XYZ file of N, CA and C in Angstrom:
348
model
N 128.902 -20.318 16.769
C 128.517 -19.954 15.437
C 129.322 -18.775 14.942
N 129.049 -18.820 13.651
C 129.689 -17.437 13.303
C 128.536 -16.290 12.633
N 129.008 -15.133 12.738
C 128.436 -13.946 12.668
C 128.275 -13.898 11.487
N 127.254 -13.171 11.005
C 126.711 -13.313 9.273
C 126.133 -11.909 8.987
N 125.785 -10.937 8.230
C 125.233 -9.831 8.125
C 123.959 -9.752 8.450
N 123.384 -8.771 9.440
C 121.924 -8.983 9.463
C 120.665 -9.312 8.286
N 120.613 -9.214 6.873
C 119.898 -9.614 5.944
C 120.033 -10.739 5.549
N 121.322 -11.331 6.183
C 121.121 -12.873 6.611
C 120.415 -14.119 7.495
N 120.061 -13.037 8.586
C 119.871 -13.969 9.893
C 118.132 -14.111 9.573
N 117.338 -15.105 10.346
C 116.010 -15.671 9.547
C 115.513 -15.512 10.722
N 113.989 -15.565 10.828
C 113.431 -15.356 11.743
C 112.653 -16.433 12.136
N 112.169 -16.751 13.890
C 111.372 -18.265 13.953
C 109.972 -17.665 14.550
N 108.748 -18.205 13.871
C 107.659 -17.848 14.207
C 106.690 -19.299 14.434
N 106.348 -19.794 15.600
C 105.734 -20.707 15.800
C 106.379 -21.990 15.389
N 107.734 -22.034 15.603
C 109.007 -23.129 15.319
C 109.062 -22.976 13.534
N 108.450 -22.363 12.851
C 109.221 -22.354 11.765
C 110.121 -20.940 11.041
N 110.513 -21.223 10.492
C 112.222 -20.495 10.197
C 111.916 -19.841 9.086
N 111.933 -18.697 8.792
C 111.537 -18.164 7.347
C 112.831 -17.399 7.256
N 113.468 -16.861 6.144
C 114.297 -15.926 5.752
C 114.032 -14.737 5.212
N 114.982 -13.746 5.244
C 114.923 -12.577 4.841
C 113.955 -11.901 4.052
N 112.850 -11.244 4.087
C 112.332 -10.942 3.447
C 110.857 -11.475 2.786
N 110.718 -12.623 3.548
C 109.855 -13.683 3.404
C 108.528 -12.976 4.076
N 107.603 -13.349 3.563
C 105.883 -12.461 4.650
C 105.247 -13.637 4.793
N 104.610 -13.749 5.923
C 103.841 -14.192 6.643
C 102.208 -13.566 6.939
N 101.463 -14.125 6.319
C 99.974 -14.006 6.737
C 99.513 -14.219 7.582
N 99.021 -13.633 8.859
C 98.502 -13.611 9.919
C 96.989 -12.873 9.878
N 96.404 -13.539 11.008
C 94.774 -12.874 11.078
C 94.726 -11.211 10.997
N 94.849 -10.388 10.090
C 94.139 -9.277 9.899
C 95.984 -8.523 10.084
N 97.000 -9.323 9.703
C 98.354 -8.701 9.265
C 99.087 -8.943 8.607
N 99.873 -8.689 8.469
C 101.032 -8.803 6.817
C 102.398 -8.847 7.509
N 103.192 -9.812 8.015
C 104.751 -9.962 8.724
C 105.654 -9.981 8.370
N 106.675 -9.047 7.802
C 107.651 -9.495 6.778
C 109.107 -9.897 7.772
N 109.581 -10.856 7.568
C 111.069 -10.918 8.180
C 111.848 -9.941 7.855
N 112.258 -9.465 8.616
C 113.415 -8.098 8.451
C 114.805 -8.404 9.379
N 116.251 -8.792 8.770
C 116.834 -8.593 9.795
C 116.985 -9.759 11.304
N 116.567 -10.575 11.123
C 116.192 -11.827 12.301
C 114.498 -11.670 13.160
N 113.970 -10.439 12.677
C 112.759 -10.306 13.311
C 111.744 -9.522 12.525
N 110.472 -9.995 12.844
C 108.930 -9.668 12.172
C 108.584 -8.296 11.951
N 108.374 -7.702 11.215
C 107.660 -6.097 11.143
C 106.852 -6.528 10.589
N 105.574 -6.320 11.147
C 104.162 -6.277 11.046
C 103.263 -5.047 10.796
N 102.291 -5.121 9.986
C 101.586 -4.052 9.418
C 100.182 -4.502 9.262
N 99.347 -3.899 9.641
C 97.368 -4.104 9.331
C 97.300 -4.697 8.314
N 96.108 -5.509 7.802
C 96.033 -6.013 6.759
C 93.841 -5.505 7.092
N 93.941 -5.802 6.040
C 92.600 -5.778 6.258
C 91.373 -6.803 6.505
N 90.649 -6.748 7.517
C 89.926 -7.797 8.301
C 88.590 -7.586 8.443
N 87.905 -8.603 8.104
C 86.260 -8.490 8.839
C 85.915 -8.622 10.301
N 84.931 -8.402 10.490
C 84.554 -8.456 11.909
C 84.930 -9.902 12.650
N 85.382 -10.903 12.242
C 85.672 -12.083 12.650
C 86.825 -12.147 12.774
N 87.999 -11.135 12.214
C 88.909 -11.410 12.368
C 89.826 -11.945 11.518
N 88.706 -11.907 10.133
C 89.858 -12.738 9.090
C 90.337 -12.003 7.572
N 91.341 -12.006 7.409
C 92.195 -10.787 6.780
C 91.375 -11.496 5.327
N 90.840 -12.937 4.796
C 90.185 -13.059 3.447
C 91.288 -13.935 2.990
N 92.552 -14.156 3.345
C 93.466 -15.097 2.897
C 93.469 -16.783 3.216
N 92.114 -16.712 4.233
C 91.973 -17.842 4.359
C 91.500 -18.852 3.737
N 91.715 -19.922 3.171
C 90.666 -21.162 2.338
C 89.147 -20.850 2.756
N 88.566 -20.392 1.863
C 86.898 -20.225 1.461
C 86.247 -21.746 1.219
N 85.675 -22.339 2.266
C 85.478 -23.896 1.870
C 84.785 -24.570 3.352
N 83.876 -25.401 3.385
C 82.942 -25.825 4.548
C 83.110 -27.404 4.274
N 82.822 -27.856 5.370
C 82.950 -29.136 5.319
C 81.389 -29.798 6.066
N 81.699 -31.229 5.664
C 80.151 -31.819 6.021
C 80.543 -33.207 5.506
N 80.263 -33.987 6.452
C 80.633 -35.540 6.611
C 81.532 -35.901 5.746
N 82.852 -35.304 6.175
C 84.297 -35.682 5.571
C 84.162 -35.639 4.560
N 83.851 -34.139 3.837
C 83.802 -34.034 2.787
C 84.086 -32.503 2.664
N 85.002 -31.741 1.846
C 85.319 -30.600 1.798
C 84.797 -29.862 0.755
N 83.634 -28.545 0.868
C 83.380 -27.788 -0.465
C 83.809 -26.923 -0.479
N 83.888 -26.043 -1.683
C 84.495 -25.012 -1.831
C 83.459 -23.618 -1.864
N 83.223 -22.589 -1.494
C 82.507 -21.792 -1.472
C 81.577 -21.409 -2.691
N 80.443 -21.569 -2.154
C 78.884 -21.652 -3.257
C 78.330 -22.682 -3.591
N 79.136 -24.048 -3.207
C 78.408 -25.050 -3.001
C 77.387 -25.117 -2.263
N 76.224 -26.206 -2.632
C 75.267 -26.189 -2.152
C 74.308 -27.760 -2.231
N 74.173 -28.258 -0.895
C 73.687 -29.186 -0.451
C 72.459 -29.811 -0.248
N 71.636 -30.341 0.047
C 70.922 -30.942 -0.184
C 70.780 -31.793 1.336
N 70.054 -31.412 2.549
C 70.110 -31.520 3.720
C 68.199 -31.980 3.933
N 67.940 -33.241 4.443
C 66.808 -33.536 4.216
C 65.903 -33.028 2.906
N 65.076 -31.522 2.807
C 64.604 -31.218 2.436
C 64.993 -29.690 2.438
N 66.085 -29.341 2.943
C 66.640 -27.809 3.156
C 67.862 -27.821 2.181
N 67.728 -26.857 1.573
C 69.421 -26.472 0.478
C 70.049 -25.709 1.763
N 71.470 -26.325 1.722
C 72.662 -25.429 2.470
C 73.334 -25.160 1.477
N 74.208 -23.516 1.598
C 75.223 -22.991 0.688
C 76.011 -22.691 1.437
N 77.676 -22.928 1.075
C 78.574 -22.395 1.566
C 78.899 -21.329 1.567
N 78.976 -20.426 2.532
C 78.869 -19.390 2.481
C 80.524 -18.570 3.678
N 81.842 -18.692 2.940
C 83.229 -18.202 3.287
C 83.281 -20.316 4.170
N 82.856 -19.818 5.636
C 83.181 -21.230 6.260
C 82.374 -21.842 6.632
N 80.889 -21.400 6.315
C 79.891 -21.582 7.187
C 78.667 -21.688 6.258
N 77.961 -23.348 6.754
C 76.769 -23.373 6.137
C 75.630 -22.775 6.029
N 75.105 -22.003 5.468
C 73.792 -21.421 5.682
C 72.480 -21.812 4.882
N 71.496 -22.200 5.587
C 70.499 -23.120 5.382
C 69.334 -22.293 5.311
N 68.148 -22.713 3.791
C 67.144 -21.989 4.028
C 66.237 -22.229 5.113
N 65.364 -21.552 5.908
C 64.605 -21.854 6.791
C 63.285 -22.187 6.393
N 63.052 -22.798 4.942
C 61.793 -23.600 5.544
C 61.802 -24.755 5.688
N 60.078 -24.814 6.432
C 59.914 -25.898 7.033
C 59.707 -27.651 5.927
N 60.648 -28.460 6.450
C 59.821 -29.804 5.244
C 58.737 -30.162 5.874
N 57.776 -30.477 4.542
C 56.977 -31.048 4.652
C 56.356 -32.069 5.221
N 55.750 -32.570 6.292
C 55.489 -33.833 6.725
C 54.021 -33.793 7.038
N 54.040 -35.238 7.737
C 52.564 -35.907 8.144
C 52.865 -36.856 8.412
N 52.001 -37.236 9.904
C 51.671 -38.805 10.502
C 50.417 -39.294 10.487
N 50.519 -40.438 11.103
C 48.694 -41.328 10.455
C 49.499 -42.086 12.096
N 47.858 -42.662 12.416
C 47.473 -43.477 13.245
C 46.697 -44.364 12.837
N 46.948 -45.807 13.038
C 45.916 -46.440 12.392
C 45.834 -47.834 13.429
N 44.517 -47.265 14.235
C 44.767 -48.206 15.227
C 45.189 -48.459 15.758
N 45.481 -48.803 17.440
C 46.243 -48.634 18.829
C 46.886 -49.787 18.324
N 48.269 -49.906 18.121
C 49.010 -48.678 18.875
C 49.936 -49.093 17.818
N 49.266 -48.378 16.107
C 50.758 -48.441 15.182
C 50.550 -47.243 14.770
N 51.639 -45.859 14.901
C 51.924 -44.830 14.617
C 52.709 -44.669 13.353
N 53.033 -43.725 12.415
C 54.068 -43.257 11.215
C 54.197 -41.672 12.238
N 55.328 -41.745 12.091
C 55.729 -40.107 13.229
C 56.049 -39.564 12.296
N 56.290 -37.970 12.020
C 56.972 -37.233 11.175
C 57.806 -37.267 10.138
N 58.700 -38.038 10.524
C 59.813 -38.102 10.239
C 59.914 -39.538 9.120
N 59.241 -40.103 9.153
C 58.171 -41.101 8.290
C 58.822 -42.809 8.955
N 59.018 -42.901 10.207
C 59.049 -43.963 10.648
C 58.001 -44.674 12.127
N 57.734 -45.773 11.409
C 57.190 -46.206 12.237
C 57.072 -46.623 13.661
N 56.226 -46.686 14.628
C 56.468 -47.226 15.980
C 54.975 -47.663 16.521
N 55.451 -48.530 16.968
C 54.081 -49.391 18.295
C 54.426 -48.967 19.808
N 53.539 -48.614 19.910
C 53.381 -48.155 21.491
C 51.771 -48.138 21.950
N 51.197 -48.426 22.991
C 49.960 -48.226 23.196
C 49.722 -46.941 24.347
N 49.097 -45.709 23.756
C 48.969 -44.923 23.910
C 47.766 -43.661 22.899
C-alpha cells in the first residue's frame, strides 16, 4: 500500500470502517475516529448502562411499540416504559361455579370434567 496522511487513515471497530472524524455511540461513550484510532470520552449513562441513545420501544408478539404505548394484557394495562413493560398490579376479576360432579368453570373461565 501506499502511505497517506494520518487524517486519512480510518478506523475498524467491530469489522466496520469509519473515517476521520466520524463518532461512534457506545454504552455510556462518545468515540470519535482520530488519526486511524478511537478517542473516547464519558457520555452520560443510567444505572443500566445506557447513555439514552438507544431506540425507546418494547416489543410483544412481533410487534414493536414505541415508548408510552400501552396495552391491553388480559385485564392489566402495560406501558412502555424506555424497553420494558410495566404492568399495573391489579388483580382481574374472576369466579368459578361447580355444578354438579364433575363439571367445573375454573378461573380463567374454561371449562373441565373431572370427578373430584
Amino acid at each position: 500500500g501506499s502511505c497517506v496522511e494520518r487524517n486519512q487513515c480510518t478506523c475498524l471497530l467491530e469489522g466496520e470502517e469509519y473515517s476521520h472524524g466520524e463518532v461512534v455511540h457506545k454504552p455510556c461513550s462518545k468515540c470519535e475516529c482520530l488519526e486511524g484510532k478511537f478517542s473516547c470520552t464519558p457520555a452520560p449513562c443510567d444505572l443500566l448502562g445506557s447513555s439514552g441513545l438507544e431506540r425507546k420501544e418494547c416489543h410483544y408478539r412481533n410487534t414493536t411499540y414505541p415508548e408510552g404505548s400501552v396495552i391491553t394484557q388480559q385485564c392489566r394495562s402495560c406501558t412502555c416504559d424506555g424497553q420494558d413493560w410495566v404492568c399495573d398490579k391489579d388483580n382481574c376479576p374472576a369466579s368459578c361455579f361447580v355444578s354438579g360432579d364433575p363439571h367445573h368453570k375454573t378461573f380463567d373461565g374454561k371449562f373441565v370434567d373431572f370427578q373430584g
